[in-house]
Tab-separated table of C-alpha atoms in Angstrom:
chain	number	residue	atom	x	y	z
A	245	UNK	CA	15.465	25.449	9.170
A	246	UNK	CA	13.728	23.814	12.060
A	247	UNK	CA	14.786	20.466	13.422
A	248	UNK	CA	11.158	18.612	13.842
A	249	UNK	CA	10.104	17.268	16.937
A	250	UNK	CA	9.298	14.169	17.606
A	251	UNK	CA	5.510	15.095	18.704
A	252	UNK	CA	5.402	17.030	15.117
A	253	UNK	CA	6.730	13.581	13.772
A	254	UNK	CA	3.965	11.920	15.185
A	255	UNK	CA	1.081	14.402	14.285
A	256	UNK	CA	2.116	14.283	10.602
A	257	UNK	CA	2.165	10.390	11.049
A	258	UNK	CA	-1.562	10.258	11.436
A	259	UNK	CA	-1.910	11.718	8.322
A	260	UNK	CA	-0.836	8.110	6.960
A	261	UNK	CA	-3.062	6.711	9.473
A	262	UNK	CA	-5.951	8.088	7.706
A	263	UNK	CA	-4.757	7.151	3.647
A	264	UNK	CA	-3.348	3.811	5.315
A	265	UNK	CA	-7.382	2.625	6.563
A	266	UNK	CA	-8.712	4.101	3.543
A	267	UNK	CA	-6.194	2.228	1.391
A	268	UNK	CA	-6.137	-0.749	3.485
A	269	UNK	CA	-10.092	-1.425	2.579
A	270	UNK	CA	-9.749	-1.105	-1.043
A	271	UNK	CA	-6.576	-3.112	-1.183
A	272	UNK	CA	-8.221	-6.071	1.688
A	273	UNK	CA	-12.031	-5.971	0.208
A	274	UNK	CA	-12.518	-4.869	-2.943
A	275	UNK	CA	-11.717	-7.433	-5.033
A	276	UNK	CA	-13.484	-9.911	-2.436
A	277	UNK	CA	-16.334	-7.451	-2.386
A	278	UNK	CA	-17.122	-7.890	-6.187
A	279	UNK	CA	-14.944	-11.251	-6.943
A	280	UNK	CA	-17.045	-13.320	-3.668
A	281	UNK	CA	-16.205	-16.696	-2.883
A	282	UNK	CA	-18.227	-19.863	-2.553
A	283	UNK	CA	-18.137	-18.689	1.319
A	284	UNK	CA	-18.969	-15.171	0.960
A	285	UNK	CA	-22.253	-15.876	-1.658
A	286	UNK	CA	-23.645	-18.475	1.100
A	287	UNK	CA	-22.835	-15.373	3.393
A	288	UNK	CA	-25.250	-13.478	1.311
A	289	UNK	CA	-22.714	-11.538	-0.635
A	290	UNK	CA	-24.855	-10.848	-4.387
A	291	UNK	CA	-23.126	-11.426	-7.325
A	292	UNK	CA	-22.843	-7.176	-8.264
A	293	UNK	CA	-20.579	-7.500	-11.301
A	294	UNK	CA	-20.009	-10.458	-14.536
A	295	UNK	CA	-18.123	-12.777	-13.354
A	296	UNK	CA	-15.000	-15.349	-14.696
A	297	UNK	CA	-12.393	-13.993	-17.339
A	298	UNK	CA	-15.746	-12.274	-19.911
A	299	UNK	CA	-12.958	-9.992	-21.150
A	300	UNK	CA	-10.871	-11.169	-23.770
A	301	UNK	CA	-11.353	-14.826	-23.172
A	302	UNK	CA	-8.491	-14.134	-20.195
A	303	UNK	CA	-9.628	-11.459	-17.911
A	304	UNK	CA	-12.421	-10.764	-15.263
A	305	UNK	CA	-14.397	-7.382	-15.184
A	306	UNK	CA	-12.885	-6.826	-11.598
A	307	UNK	CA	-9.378	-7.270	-12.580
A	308	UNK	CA	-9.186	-5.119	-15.437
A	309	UNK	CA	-10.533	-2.201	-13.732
A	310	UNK	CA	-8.350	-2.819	-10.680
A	311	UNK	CA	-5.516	-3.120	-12.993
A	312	UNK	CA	-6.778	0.198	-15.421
A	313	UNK	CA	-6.853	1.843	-11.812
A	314	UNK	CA	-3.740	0.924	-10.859
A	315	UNK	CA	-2.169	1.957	-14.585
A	316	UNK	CA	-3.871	5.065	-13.791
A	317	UNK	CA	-2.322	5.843	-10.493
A	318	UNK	CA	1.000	5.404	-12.073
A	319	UNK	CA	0.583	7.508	-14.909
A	320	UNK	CA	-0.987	10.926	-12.939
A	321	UNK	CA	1.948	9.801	-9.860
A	322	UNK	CA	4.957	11.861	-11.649
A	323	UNK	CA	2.090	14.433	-13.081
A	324	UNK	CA	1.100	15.068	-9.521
A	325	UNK	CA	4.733	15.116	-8.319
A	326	UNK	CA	5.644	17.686	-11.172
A	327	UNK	CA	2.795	19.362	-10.096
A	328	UNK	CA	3.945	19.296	-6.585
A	329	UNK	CA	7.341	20.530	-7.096
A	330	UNK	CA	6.473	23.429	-8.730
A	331	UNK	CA	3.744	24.506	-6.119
A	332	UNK	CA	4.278	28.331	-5.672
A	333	UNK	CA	1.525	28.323	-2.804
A	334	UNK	CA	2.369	29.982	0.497
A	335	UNK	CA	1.429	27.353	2.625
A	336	UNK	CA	4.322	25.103	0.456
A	337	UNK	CA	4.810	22.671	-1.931
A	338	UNK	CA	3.105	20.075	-0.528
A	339	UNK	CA	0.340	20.782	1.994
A	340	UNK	CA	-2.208	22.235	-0.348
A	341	UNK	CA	-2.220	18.723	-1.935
A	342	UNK	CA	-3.004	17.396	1.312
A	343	UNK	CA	-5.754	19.551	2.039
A	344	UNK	CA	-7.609	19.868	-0.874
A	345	UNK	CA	-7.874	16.121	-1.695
A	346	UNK	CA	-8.658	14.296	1.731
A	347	UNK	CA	-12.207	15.303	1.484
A	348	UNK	CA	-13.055	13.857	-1.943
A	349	UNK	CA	-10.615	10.915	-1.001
A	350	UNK	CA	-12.483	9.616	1.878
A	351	UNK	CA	-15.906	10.349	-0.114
A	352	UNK	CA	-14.393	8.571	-2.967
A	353	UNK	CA	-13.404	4.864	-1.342
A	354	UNK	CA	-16.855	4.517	0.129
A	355	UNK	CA	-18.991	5.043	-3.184
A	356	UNK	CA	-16.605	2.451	-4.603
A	357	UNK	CA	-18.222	-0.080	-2.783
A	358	UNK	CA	-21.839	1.436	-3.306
A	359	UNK	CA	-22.675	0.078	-7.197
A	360	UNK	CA	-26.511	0.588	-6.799
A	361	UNK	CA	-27.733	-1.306	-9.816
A	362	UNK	CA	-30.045	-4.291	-9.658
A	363	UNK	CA	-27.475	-7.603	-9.309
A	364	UNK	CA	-29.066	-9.000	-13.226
A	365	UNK	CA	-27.612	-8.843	-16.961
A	366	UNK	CA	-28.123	-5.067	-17.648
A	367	UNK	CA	-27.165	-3.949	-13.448
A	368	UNK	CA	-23.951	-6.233	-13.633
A	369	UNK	CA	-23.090	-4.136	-16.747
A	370	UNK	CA	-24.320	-0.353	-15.020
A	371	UNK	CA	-22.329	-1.488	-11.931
A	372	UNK	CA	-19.440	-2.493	-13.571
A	373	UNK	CA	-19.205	1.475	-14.866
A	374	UNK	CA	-19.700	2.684	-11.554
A	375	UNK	CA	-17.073	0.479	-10.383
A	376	UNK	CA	-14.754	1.743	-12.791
A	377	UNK	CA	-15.598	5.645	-12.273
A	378	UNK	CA	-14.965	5.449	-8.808
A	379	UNK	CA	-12.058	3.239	-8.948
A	380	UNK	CA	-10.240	5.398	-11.200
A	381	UNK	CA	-11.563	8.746	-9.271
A	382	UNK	CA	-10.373	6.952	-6.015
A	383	UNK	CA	-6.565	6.335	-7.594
A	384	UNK	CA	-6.684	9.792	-8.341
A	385	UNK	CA	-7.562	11.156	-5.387
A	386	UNK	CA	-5.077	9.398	-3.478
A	387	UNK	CA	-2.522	10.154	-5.940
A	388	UNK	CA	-3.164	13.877	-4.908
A	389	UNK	CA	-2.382	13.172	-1.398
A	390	UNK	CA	0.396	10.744	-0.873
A	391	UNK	CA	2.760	11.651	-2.989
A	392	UNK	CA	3.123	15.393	-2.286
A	393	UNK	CA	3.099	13.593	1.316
A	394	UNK	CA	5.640	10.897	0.906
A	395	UNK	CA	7.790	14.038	-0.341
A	396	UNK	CA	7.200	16.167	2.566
A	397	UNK	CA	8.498	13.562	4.470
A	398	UNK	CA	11.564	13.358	2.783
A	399	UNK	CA	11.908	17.443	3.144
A	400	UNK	CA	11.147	17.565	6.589
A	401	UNK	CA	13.642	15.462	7.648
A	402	UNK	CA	17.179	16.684	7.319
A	403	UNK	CA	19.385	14.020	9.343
A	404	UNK	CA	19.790	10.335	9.185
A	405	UNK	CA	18.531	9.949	12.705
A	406	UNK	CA	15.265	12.253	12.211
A	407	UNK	CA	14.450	9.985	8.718
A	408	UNK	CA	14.628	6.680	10.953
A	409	UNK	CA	12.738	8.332	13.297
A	410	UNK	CA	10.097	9.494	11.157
A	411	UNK	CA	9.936	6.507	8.650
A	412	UNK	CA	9.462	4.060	12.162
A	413	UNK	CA	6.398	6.487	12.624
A	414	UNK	CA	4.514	6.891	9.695
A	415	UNK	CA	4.927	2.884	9.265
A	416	UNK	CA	3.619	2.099	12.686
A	417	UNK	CA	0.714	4.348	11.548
A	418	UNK	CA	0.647	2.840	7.975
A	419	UNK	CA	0.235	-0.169	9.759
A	420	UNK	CA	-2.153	0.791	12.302
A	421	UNK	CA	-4.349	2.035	9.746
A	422	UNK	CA	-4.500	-1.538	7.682
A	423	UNK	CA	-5.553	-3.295	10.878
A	424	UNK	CA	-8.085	-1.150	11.958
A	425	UNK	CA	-9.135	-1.711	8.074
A	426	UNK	CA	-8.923	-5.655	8.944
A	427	UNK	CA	-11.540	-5.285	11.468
A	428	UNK	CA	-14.277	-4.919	9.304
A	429	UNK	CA	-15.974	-8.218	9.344
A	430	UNK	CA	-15.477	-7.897	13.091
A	431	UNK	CA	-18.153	-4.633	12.889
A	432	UNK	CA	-20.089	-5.131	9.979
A	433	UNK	CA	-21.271	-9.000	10.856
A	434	UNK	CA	-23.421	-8.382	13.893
A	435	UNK	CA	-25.539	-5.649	11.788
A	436	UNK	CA	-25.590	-8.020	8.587
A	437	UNK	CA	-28.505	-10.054	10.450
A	438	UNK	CA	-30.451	-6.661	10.430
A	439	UNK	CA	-29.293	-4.307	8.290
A	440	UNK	CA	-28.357	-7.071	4.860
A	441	UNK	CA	-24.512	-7.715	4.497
A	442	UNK	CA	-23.775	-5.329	1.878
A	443	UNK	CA	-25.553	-2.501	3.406
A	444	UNK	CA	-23.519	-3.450	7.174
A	445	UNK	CA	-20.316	-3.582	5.125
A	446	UNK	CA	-21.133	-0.162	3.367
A	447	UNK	CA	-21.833	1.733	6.876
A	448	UNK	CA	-18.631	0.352	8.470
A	449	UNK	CA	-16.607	1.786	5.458
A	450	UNK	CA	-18.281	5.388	5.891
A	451	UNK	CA	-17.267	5.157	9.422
A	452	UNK	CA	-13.660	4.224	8.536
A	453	UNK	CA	-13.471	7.254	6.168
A	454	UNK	CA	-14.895	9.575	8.291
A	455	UNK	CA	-12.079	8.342	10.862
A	456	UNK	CA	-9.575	8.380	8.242
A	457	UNK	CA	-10.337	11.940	6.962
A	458	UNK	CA	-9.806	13.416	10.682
A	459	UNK	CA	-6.628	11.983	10.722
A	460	UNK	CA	-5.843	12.867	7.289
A	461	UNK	CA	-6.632	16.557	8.042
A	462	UNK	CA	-4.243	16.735	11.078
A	463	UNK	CA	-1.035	17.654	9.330
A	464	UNK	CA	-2.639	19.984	7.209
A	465	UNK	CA	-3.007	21.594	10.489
A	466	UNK	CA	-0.418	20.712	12.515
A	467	UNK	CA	2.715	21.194	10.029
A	468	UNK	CA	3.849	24.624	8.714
A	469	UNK	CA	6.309	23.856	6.098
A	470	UNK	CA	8.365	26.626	5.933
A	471	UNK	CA	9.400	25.748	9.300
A	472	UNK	CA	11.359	22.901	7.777
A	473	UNK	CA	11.849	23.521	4.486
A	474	UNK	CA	13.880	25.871	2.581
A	475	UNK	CA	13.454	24.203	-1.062
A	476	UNK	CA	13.071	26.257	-4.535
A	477	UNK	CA	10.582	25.090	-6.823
A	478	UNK	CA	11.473	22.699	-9.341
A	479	UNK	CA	11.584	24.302	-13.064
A	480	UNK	CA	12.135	20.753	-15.047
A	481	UNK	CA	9.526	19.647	-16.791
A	482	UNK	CA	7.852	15.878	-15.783
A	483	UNK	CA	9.502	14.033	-18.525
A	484	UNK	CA	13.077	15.833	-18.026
A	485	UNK	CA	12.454	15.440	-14.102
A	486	UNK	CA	11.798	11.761	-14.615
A	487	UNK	CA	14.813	11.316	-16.272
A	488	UNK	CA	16.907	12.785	-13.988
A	489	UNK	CA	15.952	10.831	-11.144
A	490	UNK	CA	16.374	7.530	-12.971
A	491	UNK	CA	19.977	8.587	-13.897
A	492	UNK	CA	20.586	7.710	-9.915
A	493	UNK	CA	21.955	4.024	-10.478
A	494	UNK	CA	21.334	2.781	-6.828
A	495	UNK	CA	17.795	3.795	-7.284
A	496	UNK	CA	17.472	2.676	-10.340
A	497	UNK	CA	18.315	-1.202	-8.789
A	498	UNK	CA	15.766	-0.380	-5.796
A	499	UNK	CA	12.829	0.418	-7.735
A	500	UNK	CA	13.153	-2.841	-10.434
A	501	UNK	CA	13.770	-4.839	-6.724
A	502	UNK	CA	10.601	-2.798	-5.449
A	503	UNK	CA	8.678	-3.923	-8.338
A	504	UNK	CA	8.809	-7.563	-8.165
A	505	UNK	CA	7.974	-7.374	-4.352
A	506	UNK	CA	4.972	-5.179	-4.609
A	507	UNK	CA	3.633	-7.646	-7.429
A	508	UNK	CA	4.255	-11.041	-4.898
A	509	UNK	CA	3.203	-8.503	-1.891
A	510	UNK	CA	-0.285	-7.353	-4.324
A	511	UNK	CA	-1.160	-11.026	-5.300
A	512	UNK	CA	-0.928	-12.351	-1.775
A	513	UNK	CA	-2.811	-9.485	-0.272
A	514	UNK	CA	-5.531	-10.135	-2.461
A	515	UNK	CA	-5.480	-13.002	-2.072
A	516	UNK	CA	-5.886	-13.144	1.926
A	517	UNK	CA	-9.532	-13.448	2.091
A	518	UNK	CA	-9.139	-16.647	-0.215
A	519	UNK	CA	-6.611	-18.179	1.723
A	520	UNK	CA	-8.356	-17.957	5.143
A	521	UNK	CA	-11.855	-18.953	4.391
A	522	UNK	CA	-11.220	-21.016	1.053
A	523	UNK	CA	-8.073	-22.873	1.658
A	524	UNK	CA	-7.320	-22.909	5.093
A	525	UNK	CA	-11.062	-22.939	5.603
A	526	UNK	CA	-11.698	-20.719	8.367
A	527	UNK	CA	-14.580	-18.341	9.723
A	528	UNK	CA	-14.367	-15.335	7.905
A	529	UNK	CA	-13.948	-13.534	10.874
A	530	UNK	CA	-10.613	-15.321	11.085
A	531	UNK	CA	-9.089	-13.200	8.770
A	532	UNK	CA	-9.919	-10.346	10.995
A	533	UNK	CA	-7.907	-11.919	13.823
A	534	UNK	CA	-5.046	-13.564	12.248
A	535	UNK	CA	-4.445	-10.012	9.975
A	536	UNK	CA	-4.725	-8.025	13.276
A	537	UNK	CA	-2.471	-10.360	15.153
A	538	UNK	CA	-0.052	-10.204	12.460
A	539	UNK	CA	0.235	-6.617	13.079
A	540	UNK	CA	0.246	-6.666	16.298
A	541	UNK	CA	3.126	-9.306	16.093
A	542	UNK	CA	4.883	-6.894	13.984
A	543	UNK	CA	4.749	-4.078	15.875
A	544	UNK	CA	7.028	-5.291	18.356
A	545	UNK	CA	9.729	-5.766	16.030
A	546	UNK	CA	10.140	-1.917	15.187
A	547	UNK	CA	12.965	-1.164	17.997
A	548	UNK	CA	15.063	-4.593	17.163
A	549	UNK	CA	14.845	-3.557	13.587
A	550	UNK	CA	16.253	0.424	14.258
A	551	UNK	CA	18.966	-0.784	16.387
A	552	UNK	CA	19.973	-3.546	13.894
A	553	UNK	CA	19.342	-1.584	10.802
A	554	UNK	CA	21.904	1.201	12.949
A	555	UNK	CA	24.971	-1.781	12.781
A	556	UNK	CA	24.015	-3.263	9.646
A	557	UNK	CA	22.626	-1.227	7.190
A	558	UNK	CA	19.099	-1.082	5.756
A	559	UNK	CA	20.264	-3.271	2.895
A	560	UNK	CA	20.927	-6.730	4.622
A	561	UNK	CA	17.857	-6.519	6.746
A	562	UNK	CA	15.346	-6.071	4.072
A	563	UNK	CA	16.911	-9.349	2.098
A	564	UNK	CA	15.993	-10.886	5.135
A	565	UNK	CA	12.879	-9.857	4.714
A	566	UNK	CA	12.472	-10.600	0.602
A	567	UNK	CA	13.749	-14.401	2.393
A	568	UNK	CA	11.040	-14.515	4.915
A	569	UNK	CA	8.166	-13.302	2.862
A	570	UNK	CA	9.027	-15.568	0.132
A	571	UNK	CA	9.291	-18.628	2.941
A	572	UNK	CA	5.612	-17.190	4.098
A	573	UNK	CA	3.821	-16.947	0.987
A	574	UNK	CA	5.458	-21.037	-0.450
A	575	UNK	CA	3.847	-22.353	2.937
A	576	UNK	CA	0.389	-20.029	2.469
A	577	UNK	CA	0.692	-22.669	-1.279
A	578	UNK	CA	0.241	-25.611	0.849
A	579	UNK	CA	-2.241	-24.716	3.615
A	580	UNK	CA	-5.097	-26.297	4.245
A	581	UNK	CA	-3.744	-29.638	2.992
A	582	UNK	CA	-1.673	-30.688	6.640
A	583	UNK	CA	-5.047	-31.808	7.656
A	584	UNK	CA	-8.890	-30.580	8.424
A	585	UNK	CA	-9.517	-30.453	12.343
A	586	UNK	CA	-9.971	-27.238	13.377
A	587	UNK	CA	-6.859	-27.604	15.639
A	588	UNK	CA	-4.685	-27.483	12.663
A	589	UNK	CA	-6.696	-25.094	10.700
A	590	UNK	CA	-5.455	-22.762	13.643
A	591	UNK	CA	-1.931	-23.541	13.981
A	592	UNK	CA	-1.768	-22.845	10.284
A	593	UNK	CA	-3.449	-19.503	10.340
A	594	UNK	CA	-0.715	-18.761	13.414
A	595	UNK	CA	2.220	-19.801	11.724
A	596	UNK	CA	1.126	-17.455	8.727
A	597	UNK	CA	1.467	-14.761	11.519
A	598	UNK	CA	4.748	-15.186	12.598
A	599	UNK	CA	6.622	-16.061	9.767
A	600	UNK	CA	4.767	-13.032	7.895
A	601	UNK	CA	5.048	-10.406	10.929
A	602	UNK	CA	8.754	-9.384	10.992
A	603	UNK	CA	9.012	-8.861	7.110
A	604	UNK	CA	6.157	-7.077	7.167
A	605	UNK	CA	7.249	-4.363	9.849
A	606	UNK	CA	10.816	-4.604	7.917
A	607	UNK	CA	9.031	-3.351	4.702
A	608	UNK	CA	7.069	-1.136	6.092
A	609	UNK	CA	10.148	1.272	7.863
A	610	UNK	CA	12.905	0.571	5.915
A	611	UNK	CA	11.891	0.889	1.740
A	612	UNK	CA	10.715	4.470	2.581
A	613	UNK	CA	14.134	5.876	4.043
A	614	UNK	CA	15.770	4.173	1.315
A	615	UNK	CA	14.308	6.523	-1.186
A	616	UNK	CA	14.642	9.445	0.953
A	617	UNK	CA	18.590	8.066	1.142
A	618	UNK	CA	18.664	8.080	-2.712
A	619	UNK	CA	16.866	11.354	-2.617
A	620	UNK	CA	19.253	13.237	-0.348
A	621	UNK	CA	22.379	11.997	-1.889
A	622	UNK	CA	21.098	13.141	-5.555
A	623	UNK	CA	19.893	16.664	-4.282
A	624	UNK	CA	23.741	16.933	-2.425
A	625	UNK	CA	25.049	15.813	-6.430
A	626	UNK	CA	22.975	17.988	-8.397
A	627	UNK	CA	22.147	20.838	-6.015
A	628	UNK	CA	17.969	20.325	-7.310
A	629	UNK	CA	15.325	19.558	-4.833
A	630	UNK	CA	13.212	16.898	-6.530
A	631	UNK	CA	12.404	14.593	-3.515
A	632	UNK	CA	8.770	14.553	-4.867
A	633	UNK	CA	9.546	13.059	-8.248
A	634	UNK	CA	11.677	10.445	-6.547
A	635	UNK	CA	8.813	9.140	-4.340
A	636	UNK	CA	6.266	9.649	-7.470
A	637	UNK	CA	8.691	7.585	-10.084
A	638	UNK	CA	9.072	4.609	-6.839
A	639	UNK	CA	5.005	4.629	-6.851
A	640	UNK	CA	4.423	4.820	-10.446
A	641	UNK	CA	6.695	1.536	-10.973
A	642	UNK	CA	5.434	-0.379	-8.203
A	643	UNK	CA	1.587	0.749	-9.483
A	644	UNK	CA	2.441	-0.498	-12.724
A	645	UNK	CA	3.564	-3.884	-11.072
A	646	UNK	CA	0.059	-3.613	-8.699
A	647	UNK	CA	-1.524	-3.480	-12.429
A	648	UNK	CA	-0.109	-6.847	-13.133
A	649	UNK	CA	-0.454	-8.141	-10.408
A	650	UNK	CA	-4.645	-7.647	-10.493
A	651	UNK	CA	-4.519	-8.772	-13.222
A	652	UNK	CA	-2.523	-12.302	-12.365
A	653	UNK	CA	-4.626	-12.827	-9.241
A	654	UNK	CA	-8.063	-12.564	-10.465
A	655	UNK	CA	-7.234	-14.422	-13.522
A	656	UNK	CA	-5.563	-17.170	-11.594
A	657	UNK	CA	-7.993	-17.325	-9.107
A	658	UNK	CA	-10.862	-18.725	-11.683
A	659	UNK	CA	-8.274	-21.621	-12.485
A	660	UNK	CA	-9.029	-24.991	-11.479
A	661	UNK	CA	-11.528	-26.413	-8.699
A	662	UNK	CA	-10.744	-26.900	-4.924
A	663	UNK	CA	-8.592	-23.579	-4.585
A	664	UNK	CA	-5.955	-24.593	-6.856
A	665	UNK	CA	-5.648	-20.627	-8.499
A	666	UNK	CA	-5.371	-19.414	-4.861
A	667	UNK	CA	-2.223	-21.956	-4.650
A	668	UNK	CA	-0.909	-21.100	-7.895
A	669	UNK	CA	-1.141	-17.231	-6.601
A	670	UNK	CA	0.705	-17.856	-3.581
A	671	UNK	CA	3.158	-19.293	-5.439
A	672	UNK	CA	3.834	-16.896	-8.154
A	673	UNK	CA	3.703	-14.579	-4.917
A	674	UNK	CA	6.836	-17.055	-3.237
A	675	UNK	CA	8.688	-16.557	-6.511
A	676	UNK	CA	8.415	-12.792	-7.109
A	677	UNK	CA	9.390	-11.967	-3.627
A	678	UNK	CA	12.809	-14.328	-4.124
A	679	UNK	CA	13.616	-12.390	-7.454
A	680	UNK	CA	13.522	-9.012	-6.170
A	681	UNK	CA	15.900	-10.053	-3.365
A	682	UNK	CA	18.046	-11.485	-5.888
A	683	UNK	CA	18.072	-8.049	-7.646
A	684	UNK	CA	18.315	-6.085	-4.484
A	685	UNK	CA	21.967	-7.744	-4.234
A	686	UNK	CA	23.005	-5.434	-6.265
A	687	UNK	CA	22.046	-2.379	-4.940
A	688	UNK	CA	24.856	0.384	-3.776
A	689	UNK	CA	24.058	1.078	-0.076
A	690	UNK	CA	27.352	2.827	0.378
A	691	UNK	CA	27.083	4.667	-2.173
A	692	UNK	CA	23.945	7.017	-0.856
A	693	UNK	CA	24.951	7.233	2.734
């Protein structure tokens, strides 16, 4: 087999460009989209979908189909991995995946956004249906495509070296692809004073999928598979599969870590939009500039992190980072109450970005090789090839936490008066981020490499 490149690297990296931006506005907007603040309704945001917890006494419309969505992308996760696995296509396991659901993907996130029923009783009730077709078609969709991708990664890469290499790539694109996402208000609020705000906001997100389905297409093109891998499709079933790969203790003690960050790292993210306008009480395009800078910020902390991750291990530098994001998120609890010039509005909004950029590039290179890590050293014990399960039963625990953690946000969001659920979600945010770094303490690093 092949050794890849480093320009192949890159050119299957864009592929997470593309899922990244598309992923990046339904994660950023869509709960602000059809959840909008006092801020965004003066903006001229309608009211598309009932509003405050209608379901159950405890629940809003918007988070239980967020949270159904997210249940549903973590059930069809180890189907499509199974799925995967046993591929007998020519082109491989993996890329037919890729090819086949990009299309419909990019489609998909767009008509998320596009409810076209009347904002009254009966059209809050026809959007809401809508909302949860296309959510749930959306999840899906992307299903198809990044998990059969996650596990092409894995395959791909054959050497320690070439999965640093590769995992600093596709999260420099992962994280190119959220900011360009964060520039939406930066596009759609000069044509809001002509075109409406929902109809600007809709026509930036077609343009963002139509970017992200280019990019989304170029491994498809640009990778032949064989080249790199030599792997027999898997025979176990998805239940029996499953069960093998939780049998791997050390993974076993990453994914329940993995869960309680991606609930904290869920609640704050939705939460974003809140925080800027509502509590620290910002311009919304603000939240444009401080996520963007954030990244930016980040981005130059991807060389430190490979040649400290090469001394110490990948396990003492993301505990740093569970400590730094939980640090980021208590302080995001108290903004907006160190005082109201606009002076300090702004030095709060900055200090968000730094104590929030390094964690975030640390999470976003080194959770990925970790799995690949736990993937390699079970396929060297058992002699099977099942890299895609392992990716697929990561996602479909941390979707079940994103489930939750919809549902905590927009519930505790409609708490109180003067942004006092937005604190309380920060909070909870602080907290889950310190227990998964407790739990990570315990995880075998030794044993995998």
């Amino acid at each position: 087999m092949k050794s890849i490149s480093k320009s192949k690297v890159w050119l299957f990296a864009l592929g997470q460009f593309g899922w990244a931006l598309l992923s990046g506005l339904i994660g950023t907007y869509l709960v602000n989209f059809y959840l909008p603040g006092d801020a965004d309704i003066a903006a001229g945001q309608p009211v598309l979908i009932p509003q405050g917890r209608v379901v159950l006494g405890f629940l809003t419309v918007i988070g239980l189909v967020t949270a159904l969505g997210r249940l549903f992308d973590a059930v069809t996760d180890p189907l499509v991995a199974s799925f995967s696995d046993k591929c007998r296509s020519r082109a491989g396991r993996r890329i037919p995946f890729l090819k086949w659901s990009a299309l419909p993907l990019a489609v998909c996130t767009v008509l998320v956004f596009c409810a076209p029923f009347p904002a009254d009783g009966a059209g809050r009730t026809l959007n809401s249906v809508w909302l949860c077709v296309f959510v749930l078609a959306y999840y899906f969709l992307i299903t198809c495509y990044c998990t059969p991708y996650t596990a092409l990664y894995s395959e791909i890469t054959h050497t320690e070296g070439e999965r640093m290499m590769a995992s600093t790539a596709i999260s420099f694109t992962f994280i190119m692809g959220q900011a360009v996402g964060y520039l939406g208000p930066v596009f759609w609020g000069p044509l809001a004073g002509t075109a409406g705000r929902v109809t600007a906001i809709r026509l930036v997100f077609a343009v963002f999928a139509a970017v992200a389905l280019l990019c989304m297409y170029v491994p498809v093109f640009a990778i032949r598979e064989g080249d790199y891998v030599d792997a027999k499709p898997s025979e176990a079933g998805v239940v029996e599969s499953l069960g093998k790969t939780f049998r791997n203790r050390p993974f076993r003690v990453f994914v329940c870590s993995d869960i309680f960050y991606w609930i904290g790292l869920t609640v704050f993210q939705t939460g974003i939009p809140y925080f800027v306008k509502d509590l620290i009480g910002l311009p919304e395009i603000w939240q444009s500039l401080l996520l963007v800078a954030m990244t930016a910020l980040s981005l130059l902390f991807y060389i430190p992190i490979n040649i400290v991750t090469r001394r110490t291990g990948k396990k003492p530098v993301v505990l740093f980072a569970f400590a730094m994001f939980t640090v980021a998120f208590l302080f995001t609890a108290f903004t907006g109450t160190f005082g109201s010039s606009q002076e300090l509005k702004v030095a709060q909004g900055i200090l968000l970005i730094v104590l929030g950029s390094l964690p975030l590039a640390i999470f976003g290179i080194l959770p990925q090789a970790m799995v690949a890590d736990c993937a390699e050293y079970d396929r060297r014990k058992t002699g099977e090839d099942r890299q895609g399960m392992f990716f697929a039963a990561r996602t479909f625990c941390f979707k079940l936490g994103q489930s939750i953690a919809m549902i905590l946000f927009t519930s505790l969001a409609t708490v109180g008066t003067g942004g006092l659920g937005y604190r309380l979600a920060a909070g909870l945010s602080a907290l889950l981020c310190l227990t998964g770094g407790v739990i990570l303490l315990f995880y075998d690093e030794k044993a995998v490499r």
